Structure formats: structure tokens, C-alpha cells
């Protein structure tokens, strides 16, 4: 069981208790523990399993909660949660995922209308019945309807990082089957989509039945959904992620890779094109319509070539112009992980990170980077012990000394993730910011402003001459929260004009900003950074997810400023 799962159960129960208007102290303690566990660098399940350790070492976890966590580990729930679920149907929990509705509103809706499902809620909003309740109005109804649509889109989906980890585990496992030559991810994992419905694995070589039996007998498999001649599907883990495995002969492996990588809309466009050439394309290969003669199938390259196209990177296969570009030999040369020379967003023990600057620097050095920017929080994030002006200035000085002595083994840029206040001003005085190499400006509060006010707030933040990067530009949390509302194009245009880079935040639950907005911003002339927002040395390994996003946004190395060598890096920001 992963920490996120422990955290989810605690937070959920806290929410249900809030619907029930229970004691605020207990609710807060569950929430605090959930937040602490979520960000804890070690697995809670491992600590619980180790008799020499105690989970009370996690800040915010006391004796009472340690029993709760033990109970969760043993049976996947705990007494208080069961009690709450007996009082409210589990669907009430789903209602909590609808943005704009707090527990008090939900309690009111359940009490007044006896409605506790998403469908019921949608009906109430459509029939304009929410506005009959206190403190609810037409605006809320609209927001609820939009939020329900978003919720339906994300239900049953998983973070790319989670799916990738599972895919890698099963790839390694299946590769050990006798005779297996190759195992690869297809589907949305291969395309680098930020959320994934299911994992698609393609196996080449080996005896299909033997490979599939090995798959379905994996200890993490909880339910076998289907098992046929060359395909099996199963659910894995508590989370119920589905994995599809197909075993294919060498001669059609490329065709199957192409077909099962998708996306569906890309494939449809490709098949239409094939027909114009008198060819049919399916998962077995490309063949002539008339004679049935096969012209390609063993590799993807030969299929694209036979259709008069350059091989198209999976991240681009969304039928958003990639086929036209491939025809004209005009596909971008997408940025690669190896192009990235440094990570530009990370936190240390000074604020809410788990390691020291030197520990972060060492891990970055081992990853092969030339430089890092250390960007702790500013004082508005009091809970994270954010830096005030005096600490900012002292930090800048410390980093200058560190670089002069060469003690970090890597070039360190002094940075800050400075909060953007509600009115768009910086949380730190300008003369202190002036001491730093790289100021990232980010929104962490007042995320529900009206679009016009949020737009002005961000535009004002860009006016500060020391701001070089706009951090996690939309503020979305995948499967959890949509980004804040504002005029993205306007802000992107201003960022481009001023030479402020947009961050592509590689943290798996953010992956912010996403493909469509990256392309829109690039069209306005924006530059980008790709950075992990690491709070622990191991988070530096999330860079590939950020690079995937950049690639999905058609970015080349020249669009990403942390591909520049350290000597040319700083002057690439800020023209005004
Ligand atoms: P997901 O799993 O929802 O994150 O997205 P995908 O793209 O992995 O979708 P999935 O797993 O349903 O199917 C994998 C690929 O297989 C998909 O991208 C395209 C191909 N595919 C599956 N079913 C169809 C179909 O009915 N028609 C076409 N043209 N392609 C299909
Ligand atoms: Ca899939
Ligand atoms: Ca699938
Ligand atoms: Zn942040």
C-alpha cells in the first residue's frame, strides 16, 4: 500500500466527519496526518512492518493515529471510517470530489433533498434547485456542472507516474519468460499522456500461453478479466489498475506497436490515408487492398514510410497536425531527457524539503547535471517555514560562497519560489529578490479568484523585474483539481514579451503546464523550463515526466532554457 492510499483514507474520513459536523480537532488531526504522510519520503507500510520503527516519527502522527494506520495496513480501512460509511453512502465521498462544494454544502444537500450521488447532484444543478438552499446560487450551479463534467473525465484514471511504474515492473517480469525478446508499453503510457486509463504491454517472442500464464499469476494481480489465445487483461493492486498484455509474432510487432500506441484519432487518420494509397492498415500490418499483399508490419518506421510519412514520435500522435508535418518532413526535433542540463525547481530542509542543499546537489550531480537552482518557499507559506528577506539575502550569499569554493560539485544557482500575493505583488521585497539568480513566481493561495482578477494578478507578478519563471502555471492537480481560471493567452503573451519562462512542472501530480497550452504559449513566443519541484532527492528522477509533457507540446531543445550550458543560461531570461 502506498502512502498516497493511507493519506486518501484519512483525508476521506476527515471529509465525511466534516459532513457529519463532528469535532474539528479530530478532523484536523486526520488532515494534517494525511498531508504529512503524503509527502513523507519513506513508505508508511514499510515503517509499520518494521518492529524496530514507529510511525510516530512522522510529524503529525501521534499514538492514536499509529493504531489507525496499523488497522489500515491490516484491513484497508479503520473503525471510524467504517462508522462514517455506515452513516453516509460511499457515494457521498464522491460528491466531495466535486469542486465548489464543501462538506457543509453537501450535508445541506443530503439533508434537504436526500440526494447523495453525482447523478442526483447533476440533476439538482440542472433543474436549478441548488439555488434554493442558503448560500448557493446560479454561479455555484454552473460551477458544479462544469466540475461534474471534469470529474467524469478523470474517474477511473491513474497518474502517468503510477502507471509507468506498474508498466516497468511488469515489463521486467515478463521479459524473464523463456523466449521473450522484447516487451514494451504501448497506449497512453507510451504517448506520455498525463493520466492513463489502462496499461498496454506488447510482448514479442515466447509461447503466448506461457507468457500470459506468467502474467496472470503475478502476485500483484487481483482479478483476471480475460485470457485468450494471445491476449490477457487483469487488474492489479488495491487501486485496480488494468493491465492488458498481448503476445505477438515478430513480423507484425511494428504494426501492433503502431496500432496499440494510438491514439485512436491518430490511427483513424492514418487508416484513411492508407486507403487513399490503396492500402489497409490494421494491427497485423499494412497490405494492398486488392491483392492482400503485405507491404509493411515488422517495424513502425516501415509502416510510416510506406504511407509517405516520417516516423512520428508517440507523444505527437494525437492527430493535431503531426501527420501533415510528417508528410512534409517538418516534424519538430523534440527535446530529449539527455538535452536537460540542470533542474531548476527544488526545495530543501530550509522549508518543506527533506534534504539539505548539498544532498540535493550530490544527487543532481550523479544524474549528470551541470547545474541546479535551489528554490525554497517564501514566507507566505508559513507552514513550510518560508524564507523572509533576511534569510533570502543570507542564502544568496551562502550560495555565492559555495560556488566560489566549488564545494557542491556542481554549479548552484540561488533561487526562490516566491509566492504571488493576492494582489499580484511579490511576497519578498524587490531588493532581496535582486540578490538571487532565479526567482520563480508561483500562486499557492486565493486560487478561486474570478478570471479577470487572476489574470491581472499574474500580469502584475510578471512586472517584477526579478521574476524569471512562472511556476506551475495553471495550478492544476491531476485527478483532483482543475487549474485556476485566467486568460492564459494574455499572460503567456506578456511572459513572452518580457522573457519570463513558463515552467513545465514535472511533479507527477501536477505535470503543469500541459500540451495544448504549451503549444499555444510557444506560438506566442514563450520559452520554457522543465523542472521537478523536488522535495526529496529521489524526486529529481521525475524529470522524464516533464520532458514527456514538453514533447507532447512539440518543444525542441531550443525552446527549453535548461538545455543551455550554465554560462549562457541566466542571460536567456528577461528582456524587460
Ligand atoms: P487510456 O488507456 O484510456 O489511457 O488510452 P489508450 O490510448 O491507451 O487507449 P486504449 O488502452 O483503450 O487502447 C490503446 C490503443 O489501441 C489506442 O490508443 C488505439 C488502439 N485502439 C484500441 N481500440 C481501438 C479502436 O476501437 N479503434 C482504433 N482505431 N484503435 C483502437
Ligand atoms: Ca491504455
Ligand atoms: Ca487497453
Ligand atoms: Zn509551488
Coordinates of C-alpha atoms and ligand atoms in Angstrom, one line a residue:
X1 CA 0.0 0.0 0.0
X2 CA 1.4 3.4 -1.0
X3 CA 1.5 6.5 1.2
X4 CA -1.0 8.2 -1.1
X5 CA -3.5 5.5 -0.3
X6 CA -3.1 5.9 3.5
X7 CA -3.4 9.6 3.1
X8 CA -6.5 9.2 1.0
X9 CA -8.3 7.1 3.5
X10 CA -7.5 9.6 6.3
X11 CA -8.5 12.6 4.3
X12 CA -11.7 11.0 3.1
X13 CA -12.7 10.1 6.6
X14 CA -12.0 13.6 7.8
X15 CA -14.3 14.9 5.0
X16 CA -17.1 12.6 6.0
X17 CA -16.7 13.7 9.6
X18 CA -17.0 17.2 8.4
X19 CA -20.2 16.4 6.6
X20 CA -21.4 15.0 9.9
X21 CA -20.3 18.2 11.7
X22 CA -18.1 16.3 14.1
X23 CA -15.4 17.5 16.4
X24 CA -13.0 19.8 14.5
X25 CA -9.9 18.7 16.4
X26 CA -10.0 15.1 15.2
X27 CA -10.8 16.2 11.7
X28 CA -7.8 18.5 11.6
X29 CA -5.5 15.8 13.0
X30 CA -6.6 13.4 10.3
X31 CA -6.0 16.0 7.6
X32 CA -2.6 17.0 9.0
X33 CA -1.5 13.4 9.2
X34 CA -2.7 12.8 5.6
X35 CA -0.7 15.7 4.3
X36 CA 2.4 14.6 6.3
X37 CA 2.1 11.0 5.1
X38 CA 1.6 12.0 1.5
X39 CA 4.8 14.0 1.5
X40 CA 6.8 11.5 3.6
X41 CA 9.8 10.2 1.7
X42 CA 9.6 6.7 3.1
X43 CA 6.8 4.2 2.7
X44 CA 4.5 4.1 5.7
X45 CA 3.8 0.4 5.0
X46 CA 7.5 -0.3 5.4
X47 CA 7.7 1.5 8.7
X48 CA 4.7 -0.3 10.0
X49 CA 6.1 -3.6 9.0
X50 CA 9.3 -2.9 10.9
X51 CA 9.0 -3.7 14.6
X52 CA 12.1 -1.5 15.3
X53 CA 10.4 1.6 13.9
X54 CA 7.3 3.6 14.8
X55 CA 5.2 5.8 12.5
X56 CA 5.0 8.3 15.3
X57 CA 8.3 9.6 13.9
X58 CA 6.3 11.2 11.1
X59 CA 5.4 14.7 12.2
X60 CA 1.7 15.0 12.9
X61 CA 1.3 11.2 13.6
X62 CA 0.6 10.5 17.3
X63 CA -0.1 7.4 19.2
X64 CA -3.8 7.3 18.3
X65 CA -3.1 7.7 14.6
X66 CA -0.4 5.0 14.7
X67 CA -3.1 2.5 15.6
X68 CA -5.3 3.8 12.9
X69 CA -2.5 3.3 10.3
X70 CA -1.8 -0.2 11.5
X71 CA -5.5 -1.0 11.1
X72 CA -5.5 0.4 7.6
X73 CA -2.5 -1.7 6.7
X74 CA -4.1 -4.8 8.0
X75 CA -7.6 -4.5 6.5
X76 CA -7.7 -1.5 4.2
X77 CA -10.0 0.6 6.5
X78 CA -10.4 1.6 10.1
X79 CA -13.2 1.8 12.6
X80 CA -14.1 5.5 12.4
X81 CA -14.2 5.3 8.6
X82 CA -16.5 2.3 8.7
X83 CA -18.8 4.2 11.1
X84 CA -18.9 7.2 8.7
X85 CA -19.5 5.0 5.7
X86 CA -22.4 3.4 7.6
X87 CA -23.9 6.8 8.1
X88 CA -23.4 8.2 4.6
X89 CA -23.4 6.1 1.5
X90 CA -19.9 5.9 -0.2
X91 CA -21.3 8.0 -3.0
X92 CA -21.3 11.0 -0.6
X93 CA -17.5 10.7 -0.8
X94 CA -17.7 11.1 -4.5
X95 CA -19.7 14.3 -4.1
X96 CA -16.7 15.7 -2.2
X97 CA -14.6 15.4 -5.3
X98 CA -16.9 18.0 -7.0
X99 CA -15.1 21.3 -6.8
X100 CA -17.0 24.1 -5.3
X101 CA -18.9 22.0 -2.9
X102 CA -17.6 21.9 0.7
X103 CA -18.7 19.4 3.3
X104 CA -21.3 21.9 4.7
X105 CA -23.0 22.3 1.4
X106 CA -23.0 18.6 0.8
X107 CA -24.5 18.0 4.3
X108 CA -27.2 20.5 3.4
X109 CA -27.9 18.9 0.0
X110 CA -28.1 15.4 1.5
X111 CA -30.4 16.6 4.3
X112 CA -32.7 18.7 2.2
X113 CA -33.0 16.7 -1.0
X114 CA -31.9 13.2 0.2
X115 CA -29.5 13.2 -2.7
X116 CA -26.1 11.7 -2.3
X117 CA -24.9 10.7 -5.8
X118 CA -23.2 12.6 -8.5
X119 CA -26.1 11.9 -10.9
X120 CA -28.6 13.2 -8.4
X121 CA -26.4 16.3 -7.8
X122 CA -26.2 17.0 -11.5
X123 CA -29.9 16.8 -11.8
X124 CA -30.4 19.3 -9.0
X125 CA -28.0 21.7 -10.6
X126 CA -29.6 21.4 -14.0
X127 CA -33.1 21.9 -12.5
X128 CA -31.7 25.0 -10.7
X129 CA -32.6 23.6 -7.3
X130 CA -29.3 24.2 -5.6
X131 CA -30.0 27.9 -5.5
X132 CA -32.9 27.3 -3.2
X133 CA -30.5 26.4 -0.5
X134 CA -28.8 29.0 1.7
X135 CA -25.6 30.5 0.3
X136 CA -25.9 28.7 -3.0
X137 CA -26.7 30.4 -6.3
X138 CA -26.7 30.2 -10.1
X139 CA -22.9 30.6 -10.2
X140 CA -22.4 27.6 -8.0
X141 CA -24.8 25.5 -10.1
X142 CA -22.7 26.4 -13.1
X143 CA -19.5 25.5 -11.4
X144 CA -20.9 22.2 -10.1
X145 CA -22.0 21.2 -13.6
X146 CA -18.5 22.0 -15.0
X147 CA -16.9 20.2 -12.2
X148 CA -19.0 17.1 -12.6
X149 CA -18.0 17.0 -16.3
X150 CA -14.3 17.2 -15.3
X151 CA -14.8 14.5 -12.6
X152 CA -16.4 12.2 -15.1
X153 CA -13.4 12.7 -17.5
X154 CA -10.9 11.7 -14.8
X155 CA -12.8 8.9 -13.0
X156 CA -11.0 5.6 -13.3
X157 CA -7.8 7.2 -14.5
X158 CA -4.3 7.0 -12.9
X159 CA -1.3 9.2 -12.8
X160 CA 1.3 8.6 -15.6
X161 CA 3.9 8.0 -12.9
X162 CA 1.9 5.3 -11.2
X163 CA 1.0 3.6 -14.5
X164 CA 4.6 3.8 -15.7
X165 CA 5.9 2.2 -12.5
X166 CA 3.5 -0.6 -12.9
X167 CA 4.3 -1.0 -16.6
X168 CA 8.1 -1.1 -15.8
X169 CA 7.5 -3.7 -13.1
X170 CA 5.5 -6.0 -15.5
X171 CA 7.9 -5.4 -18.4
X172 CA 10.8 -6.6 -16.3
X173 CA 8.8 -9.5 -15.1
X174 CA 7.5 -10.7 -18.5
X175 CA 10.9 -10.2 -20.1
X176 CA 12.1 -13.2 -17.9
X177 CA 9.7 -15.5 -19.7
X178 CA 11.5 -18.1 -21.8
X179 CA 11.9 -16.9 -25.4
X180 CA 10.7 -13.4 -24.9
X181 CA 12.7 -10.9 -27.0
X182 CA 11.0 -7.7 -26.3
X183 CA 8.3 -6.2 -24.0
X184 CA 7.2 -2.6 -24.5
X185 CA 4.5 -0.2 -23.3
X186 CA 2.0 1.0 -26.0
X187 CA -1.1 3.1 -25.4
X188 CA -1.3 6.3 -23.4
X189 CA 1.8 5.3 -21.4
X190 CA 3.9 5.3 -24.5
X191 CA 2.4 8.6 -25.6
X192 CA 3.2 10.1 -22.2
X193 CA -0.4 11.2 -21.5
X194 CA -0.5 12.7 -18.0
X195 CA -3.3 10.3 -16.9
X196 CA -3.7 6.7 -18.0
X197 CA -6.8 4.5 -18.3
X198 CA -5.0 1.2 -18.6
X199 CA -1.5 -0.1 -19.3
X200 CA -1.0 -1.8 -22.6
X201 CA 2.0 -4.1 -22.9
X202 CA 3.2 -5.8 -26.1
X203 CA 5.4 -8.9 -25.9
X204 CA 7.4 -10.3 -28.8
X205 CA 8.6 -13.9 -28.7
X206 CA 7.9 -16.7 -26.4
X207 CA 5.0 -19.1 -26.2
X208 CA 1.8 -16.9 -25.8
X209 CA 0.1 -19.2 -23.3
X210 CA 3.2 -19.5 -21.2
X211 CA 3.8 -15.7 -21.2
X212 CA 0.1 -15.0 -20.3
X213 CA 0.0 -17.5 -17.5
X214 CA 3.1 -16.0 -16.1
X215 CA 1.4 -12.6 -16.3
X216 CA -1.9 -13.7 -14.6
X217 CA 0.0 -15.4 -11.8
X218 CA 1.9 -12.3 -10.8
X219 CA 1.4 -11.7 -7.1
X220 CA 0.0 -8.2 -7.7
X221 CA -2.8 -9.4 -9.9
X222 CA -6.1 -9.3 -8.0
X223 CA -8.5 -10.2 -10.8
X224 CA -8.1 -11.7 -14.2
X225 CA -10.6 -10.1 -16.5
X226 CA -9.9 -12.0 -19.7
X227 CA -7.5 -14.6 -21.0
X228 CA -7.4 -15.7 -24.6
X229 CA -5.1 -17.1 -27.2
X230 CA -2.7 -14.1 -27.3
X231 CA -4.2 -11.5 -25.0
X232 CA -4.9 -11.3 -21.3
X233 CA -6.3 -8.5 -19.1
X234 CA -6.0 -8.2 -15.4
X235 CA -6.5 -5.8 -12.5
X236 CA -3.5 -5.2 -10.2
X237 CA -3.1 -3.8 -6.7
X238 CA -5.7 -2.2 -4.4
X239 CA -6.1 0.6 -6.9
X240 CA -7.4 -1.8 -9.6
X241 CA -5.2 -0.5 -12.4
X242 CA -5.9 -2.7 -15.5
X243 CA -3.0 -4.1 -17.5
X244 CA -3.5 -5.6 -21.0
X245 CA -0.9 -7.9 -22.3
X246 CA -0.6 -9.0 -25.9
X247 CA 1.9 -11.5 -27.3
X248 CA 2.8 -11.1 -31.0
X249 CA 4.9 -12.6 -33.7
X250 CA 8.0 -10.6 -34.8
X251 CA 6.6 -10.0 -38.3
X252 CA 3.6 -7.9 -37.0
X253 CA 5.2 -6.4 -33.9
X254 CA 5.7 -3.0 -35.5
X255 CA 2.1 -2.9 -36.8
X256 CA 0.8 -3.9 -33.3
X257 CA 3.0 -1.2 -31.7
X258 CA 1.6 1.3 -34.1
X259 CA -2.0 0.2 -33.6
X260 CA -2.0 -0.1 -29.9
X261 CA 0.0 3.1 -29.2
X262 CA -2.8 5.0 -30.7
X263 CA -4.2 7.5 -30.2
X264 CA -7.5 6.4 -31.7
X265 CA -7.8 9.6 -33.6
X266 CA -4.3 9.3 -35.0
X267 CA -5.0 5.8 -36.1
X268 CA -8.2 6.7 -37.8
X269 CA -6.4 9.5 -39.7
X270 CA -3.6 7.1 -40.7
X271 CA -6.1 4.4 -41.9
X272 CA -7.9 7.0 -44.0
X273 CA -4.6 8.0 -45.6
X274 CA -3.7 4.3 -46.2
X275 CA -6.9 3.8 -48.1
X276 CA -6.0 6.7 -50.4
X277 CA -2.9 4.7 -51.3
X278 CA -4.9 1.6 -51.9
X279 CA -3.7 0.1 -48.6
X280 CA -5.3 -1.2 -45.4
X281 CA -3.7 -0.7 -42.0
X282 CA -4.6 -2.8 -39.0
X283 CA -2.8 -4.3 -36.0
X284 CA -1.3 -7.1 -38.2
X285 CA 0.3 -4.9 -40.9
X286 CA -0.1 -2.7 -43.9
X287 CA -1.3 -4.5 -47.0
X288 CA -2.6 -3.8 -50.5
X289 CA -6.4 -3.7 -50.6
X290 CA -6.7 -5.5 -54.0
X291 CA -4.1 -8.3 -53.7
X292 CA -3.9 -8.5 -49.9
X293 CA -0.1 -8.5 -50.3
X294 CA 1.6 -7.3 -47.2
X295 CA 3.9 -4.2 -47.6
X296 CA 4.9 -3.5 -44.1
X297 CA 4.5 -4.6 -40.5
X298 CA 7.7 -5.6 -38.7
X299 CA 8.6 -2.0 -37.7
X300 CA 6.7 1.2 -37.2
X301 CA 9.3 3.0 -39.3
X302 CA 8.4 1.0 -42.4
X303 CA 4.7 1.5 -41.9
X304 CA 5.1 5.3 -41.7
X305 CA 7.5 5.2 -44.7
X306 CA 5.1 3.2 -46.8
X307 CA 2.5 5.8 -46.1
X308 CA 4.8 8.6 -47.2
X309 CA 5.4 9.8 -43.7
X310 CA 8.3 10.3 -41.3
X311 CA 8.2 8.1 -38.3
X312 CA 6.2 10.1 -35.8
X313 CA 7.2 10.2 -32.1
X314 CA 4.4 8.7 -29.9
X315 CA 4.0 11.9 -27.9
X316 CA 2.7 13.7 -31.0
X317 CA 0.2 11.0 -32.1
X318 CA -3.0 12.9 -31.3
X319 CA -4.0 14.0 -34.8
X320 CA -3.1 17.6 -34.0
X321 CA -1.2 18.3 -37.2
X322 CA 1.6 15.6 -36.8
X323 CA 0.5 13.7 -39.9
X324 CA 0.7 16.8 -42.1
X325 CA 4.1 17.7 -40.6
X326 CA 5.3 14.1 -41.1
X327 CA 4.3 14.3 -44.7
X328 CA 6.3 17.5 -45.2
X329 CA 9.3 16.2 -43.3
X330 CA 8.6 19.0 -40.9
X331 CA 8.2 17.2 -37.6
X332 CA 9.9 19.0 -34.8
X333 CA 13.2 17.6 -33.4
X334 CA 11.7 17.0 -29.9
X335 CA 13.7 17.9 -26.8
X336 CA 15.1 14.8 -25.0
X337 CA 16.0 14.0 -21.5
X338 CA 19.7 14.0 -22.4
X339 CA 19.3 17.7 -23.5
X340 CA 18.5 18.8 -20.0
X341 CA 21.5 20.2 -18.2
X342 CA 20.0 21.1 -14.9
X343 CA 17.0 21.0 -12.6
X344 CA 15.6 24.4 -11.7
X345 CA 12.9 23.9 -9.0
X346 CA 13.6 22.2 -5.7
X347 CA 13.1 22.6 -2.0
X348 CA 15.4 21.8 0.9
X349 CA 15.1 21.4 4.7
X350 CA 15.2 25.2 4.9
X351 CA 11.5 25.0 4.1
X352 CA 9.4 21.9 3.3
X353 CA 12.1 19.7 1.6
X354 CA 13.5 16.6 3.1
X355 CA 17.2 17.0 2.3
X356 CA 20.0 19.6 2.5
X357 CA 21.2 21.7 -0.4
X358 CA 24.4 19.6 -0.6
X359 CA 22.4 16.3 -0.7
X360 CA 20.2 17.6 -3.5
X361 CA 23.3 18.9 -5.3
X362 CA 25.0 15.5 -5.0
X363 CA 22.0 13.6 -6.4
X364 CA 21.8 16.1 -9.2
X365 CA 25.5 15.7 -10.0
X366 CA 25.1 11.9 -10.1
X367 CA 22.3 12.4 -12.6
X368 CA 24.8 14.1 -14.8
X369 CA 23.6 17.7 -14.5
X370 CA 25.8 20.7 -14.8
X371 CA 23.8 22.9 -12.5
X372 CA 20.8 23.2 -10.3
X373 CA 18.7 26.1 -8.9
X374 CA 17.6 25.7 -5.3
X375 CA 14.3 27.4 -4.9
X376 CA 12.8 27.2 -1.4
X377 CA 9.5 28.8 -0.5
X378 CA 8.9 32.4 0.6
X379 CA 7.4 33.5 3.9
X380 CA 3.8 33.5 2.9
X381 CA 4.0 29.7 3.2
X382 CA 4.4 30.0 6.9
X383 CA 3.6 26.3 7.5
X384 CA 6.5 25.4 5.3
X385 CA 8.8 27.9 7.2
X386 CA 9.2 30.0 4.1
X387 CA 12.1 32.4 3.8
X388 CA 11.9 36.1 4.7
X389 CA 14.1 38.8 3.3
X390 CA 16.9 38.3 5.7
X391 CA 17.1 34.6 5.0
X392 CA 16.9 35.2 1.2
X393 CA 19.8 37.5 1.3
X394 CA 21.8 35.2 3.6
X395 CA 21.0 32.3 1.3
X396 CA 22.2 34.1 -1.8
X397 CA 25.5 34.9 0.0
X398 CA 25.9 31.3 1.1
X399 CA 25.4 30.1 -2.5
X400 CA 28.0 32.6 -3.8
X401 CA 30.5 31.3 -1.3
X402 CA 29.6 27.7 -2.1
X403 CA 30.2 28.2 -5.8
X404 CA 33.5 30.1 -5.2
X405 CA 34.8 27.1 -3.2
X406 CA 33.3 24.6 -5.7
X407 CA 32.0 22.6 -2.7
X408 CA 28.8 21.4 -4.2
X409 CA 30.4 19.6 -7.1
X410 CA 28.0 21.3 -9.5
X411 CA 27.1 24.9 -10.2
X412 CA 24.3 26.1 -7.9
X413 CA 22.0 29.0 -8.8
X414 CA 20.4 30.7 -5.8
X415 CA 16.7 30.8 -6.3
X416 CA 13.4 31.2 -4.6
X417 CA 9.8 30.0 -5.3
X418 CA 8.3 33.3 -4.4
X419 CA 4.6 33.5 -3.6
X420 CA 2.4 35.8 -5.7
X421 CA 0.2 37.6 -3.3
X422 CA -3.5 38.0 -3.9
X423 CA -2.9 41.4 -5.4
X424 CA -0.1 40.2 -7.7
X425 CA 2.8 41.7 -5.6
X426 CA 5.7 39.6 -4.6
X427 CA 5.9 38.1 -1.1
X428 CA 9.5 39.3 -0.9
X429 CA 10.9 42.8 -1.3
X430 CA 12.5 43.5 -4.7
X431 CA 15.9 44.4 -3.3
X432 CA 16.2 41.0 -1.6
X433 CA 15.0 39.3 -4.8
X434 CA 17.7 41.1 -6.7
X435 CA 20.3 39.1 -4.8
X436 CA 19.1 35.8 -6.3
X437 CA 19.9 34.1 -9.6
X438 CA 16.5 32.6 -10.4
X439 CA 13.2 33.7 -8.9
X440 CA 10.2 31.5 -9.7
X441 CA 6.9 33.2 -9.0
X442 CA 4.0 30.9 -8.1
X443 CA 0.4 31.0 -6.9
X444 CA -0.3 29.0 -3.7
X445 CA -3.2 30.8 -2.3
X446 CA -6.5 32.5 -3.3
X447 CA -6.9 30.1 -6.2
X448 CA -10.6 30.8 -6.7
X449 CA -10.5 34.4 -7.9
X450 CA -12.6 35.5 -10.8
X451 CA -10.7 35.0 -14.1
X452 CA -10.2 38.8 -14.7
X453 CA -8.7 39.3 -11.2
X454 CA -6.5 36.3 -11.6
X455 CA -5.3 37.5 -15.0
X456 CA -4.4 40.9 -13.5
X457 CA -2.7 39.2 -10.6
X458 CA -0.4 37.2 -12.8
X459 CA 0.3 40.1 -15.2
X460 CA 1.4 42.2 -12.2
X461 CA 3.6 39.4 -11.0
X462 CA 5.4 39.4 -14.3
X463 CA 6.1 43.1 -13.9
X464 CA 8.5 42.4 -11.1
X465 CA 11.9 42.6 -13.0
X466 CA 13.4 39.8 -10.9
X467 CA 10.9 37.2 -11.8
X468 CA 12.4 34.8 -14.4
X469 CA 9.9 31.9 -14.3
X470 CA 6.2 31.4 -13.8
X471 CA 5.9 28.3 -11.6
X472 CA 3.3 25.5 -12.2
X473 CA 1.4 28.0 -14.4
X474 CA -2.1 26.6 -14.3
X475 CA -2.1 25.3 -10.7
X476 CA -3.9 22.1 -11.6
X477 CA -3.5 18.9 -9.5
X478 CA -4.2 15.9 -11.7
X479 CA -7.4 13.9 -10.9
X480 CA -8.1 16.3 -8.1
X481 CA -8.3 20.0 -9.0
X482 CA -8.5 21.9 -12.2
X483 CA -6.3 24.9 -12.7
X484 CA -7.3 28.4 -11.7
X485 CA -9.3 30.4 -14.1
X486 CA -7.5 33.1 -16.0
X487 CA -6.7 34.3 -19.5
X488 CA -3.8 32.1 -20.3
X489 CA -3.1 33.5 -23.8
X490 CA -2.8 37.0 -22.4
X491 CA -0.4 36.0 -19.6
X492 CA 1.6 33.8 -22.0
X493 CA 1.9 36.7 -24.5
X494 CA 3.1 39.0 -21.7
X495 CA 5.6 36.4 -20.4
X496 CA 7.0 36.0 -23.9
X497 CA 7.4 39.8 -24.3
X498 CA 9.2 40.1 -21.0
X499 CA 11.3 36.9 -21.4
X500 CA 9.7 35.2 -18.4
X501 CA 9.8 31.4 -18.9
X502 CA 6.8 29.2 -18.3
X503 CA 7.7 26.3 -16.1
X504 CA 6.7 22.8 -17.1
X505 CA 6.5 21.3 -13.6
X506 CA 7.4 17.6 -13.7
X507 CA 6.0 16.7 -10.4
X508 CA 3.7 13.7 -11.3
X509 CA 0.6 15.1 -9.7
X510 CA 1.0 18.4 -11.5
X511 CA 2.5 18.0 -15.0
X512 CA 1.7 21.6 -15.3
X513 CA 1.5 23.1 -17.9
X514 CA 0.1 20.6 -20.4
X515 CA 0.4 20.0 -24.2
X516 CA -2.2 22.3 -25.6
X517 CA -1.2 25.2 -23.6
X518 CA 2.5 24.6 -24.2
X519 CA 1.8 24.8 -28.0
X520 CA -0.3 27.9 -27.5
X521 CA 2.4 29.6 -25.5
X522 CA 5.1 28.6 -27.9
X523 CA 3.1 30.2 -30.7
X524 CA 3.1 33.4 -28.7
X525 CA 6.9 33.2 -28.4
X526 CA 7.3 31.8 -24.9
X527 CA 10.3 30.0 -23.6
X528 CA 10.1 27.2 -21.0
X529 CA 11.9 25.5 -18.2
X530 CA 11.3 21.9 -17.2
X531 CA 11.8 21.3 -13.5
X532 CA 10.8 18.7 -10.9
X533 CA 9.8 20.8 -7.9
X534 CA 11.7 18.1 -5.9
X535 CA 11.1 18.0 -2.1
X536 CA 13.4 15.0 -1.8
X537 CA 16.5 13.8 -3.8
X538 CA 14.5 11.0 -5.3
X539 CA 12.1 13.4 -6.8
X540 CA 14.8 14.7 -9.1
X541 CA 14.1 11.4 -11.0
X542 CA 10.8 12.8 -12.1
X543 CA 12.4 14.8 -14.9
X544 CA 11.4 12.4 -17.7
X545 CA 7.7 13.1 -17.0
X546 CA 8.3 16.8 -17.5
X547 CA 10.2 16.1 -20.7
X548 CA 7.3 14.0 -21.9
X549 CA 5.0 17.0 -21.4
X550 CA 7.4 19.2 -23.3
X551 CA 7.5 16.7 -26.1
X552 CA 3.7 16.5 -26.2
X553 CA 3.8 20.2 -26.5
X554 CA 6.1 19.9 -29.6
X555 CA 9.0 21.6 -27.9
X556 CA 12.5 21.4 -29.2
X557 CA 15.7 21.7 -27.1
X558 CA 15.9 25.4 -28.2
X559 CA 12.6 26.1 -26.5
X560 CA 13.7 24.9 -23.1
X561 CA 16.1 27.1 -21.3
X562 CA 17.6 24.5 -19.0
X563 CA 19.2 22.8 -22.0
X564 CA 21.6 25.7 -22.2
X565 CA 25.1 25.5 -20.6
X566 CA 25.5 27.2 -17.3
X567 CA 27.4 30.1 -18.8
X568 CA 24.6 31.1 -21.2
X569 CA 21.7 30.2 -19.0
X570 CA 20.9 33.3 -16.9
X571 CA 21.1 35.9 -19.8
X572 CA 18.5 33.9 -21.7
X573 CA 15.7 35.2 -19.3
X574 CA 14.1 38.6 -19.1
X575 CA 14.1 41.3 -21.7
X576 CA 12.1 43.8 -19.7
Ligands
LIG1 P1 -6.2 5.1 -22.0 O1 -5.9 3.6 -21.8 O2 -7.6 5.5 -21.9 O3 -5.3 6.0 -21.2 O4 -5.8 5.4 -23.5 P2 -5.2 4.5 -24.6 O5 -4.8 5.3 -25.8 O6 -4.1 3.6 -24.1 O7 -6.4 3.6 -25.1 P3 -6.7 2.0 -25.0 O8 -6.0 1.3 -23.9 O9 -8.2 1.9 -25.0 O10 -6.2 1.5 -26.4 C1 -4.8 1.5 -26.8 C2 -4.7 1.9 -28.2 O11 -5.2 0.9 -29.0 C3 -5.5 3.2 -28.5 O12 -4.7 4.3 -28.3 C4 -5.7 2.9 -30.0 C5 -5.8 1.5 -30.1 N1 -7.3 1.1 -30.2 C6 -8.0 0.5 -29.2 N2 -9.2 0.3 -29.6 C7 -9.3 0.9 -30.8 C8 -10.4 1.0 -31.7 O13 -11.5 0.6 -31.5 N3 -10.1 1.7 -32.9 C9 -8.9 2.1 -33.2 N4 -8.6 2.7 -34.3 N5 -7.9 2.0 -32.3 C10 -8.1 1.4 -31.2
LIG2 CA1 -4.3 2.1 -22.4
LIG3 CA1 -6.1 -1.1 -23.2
LIG4 ZN1 4.8 25.7 -5.8

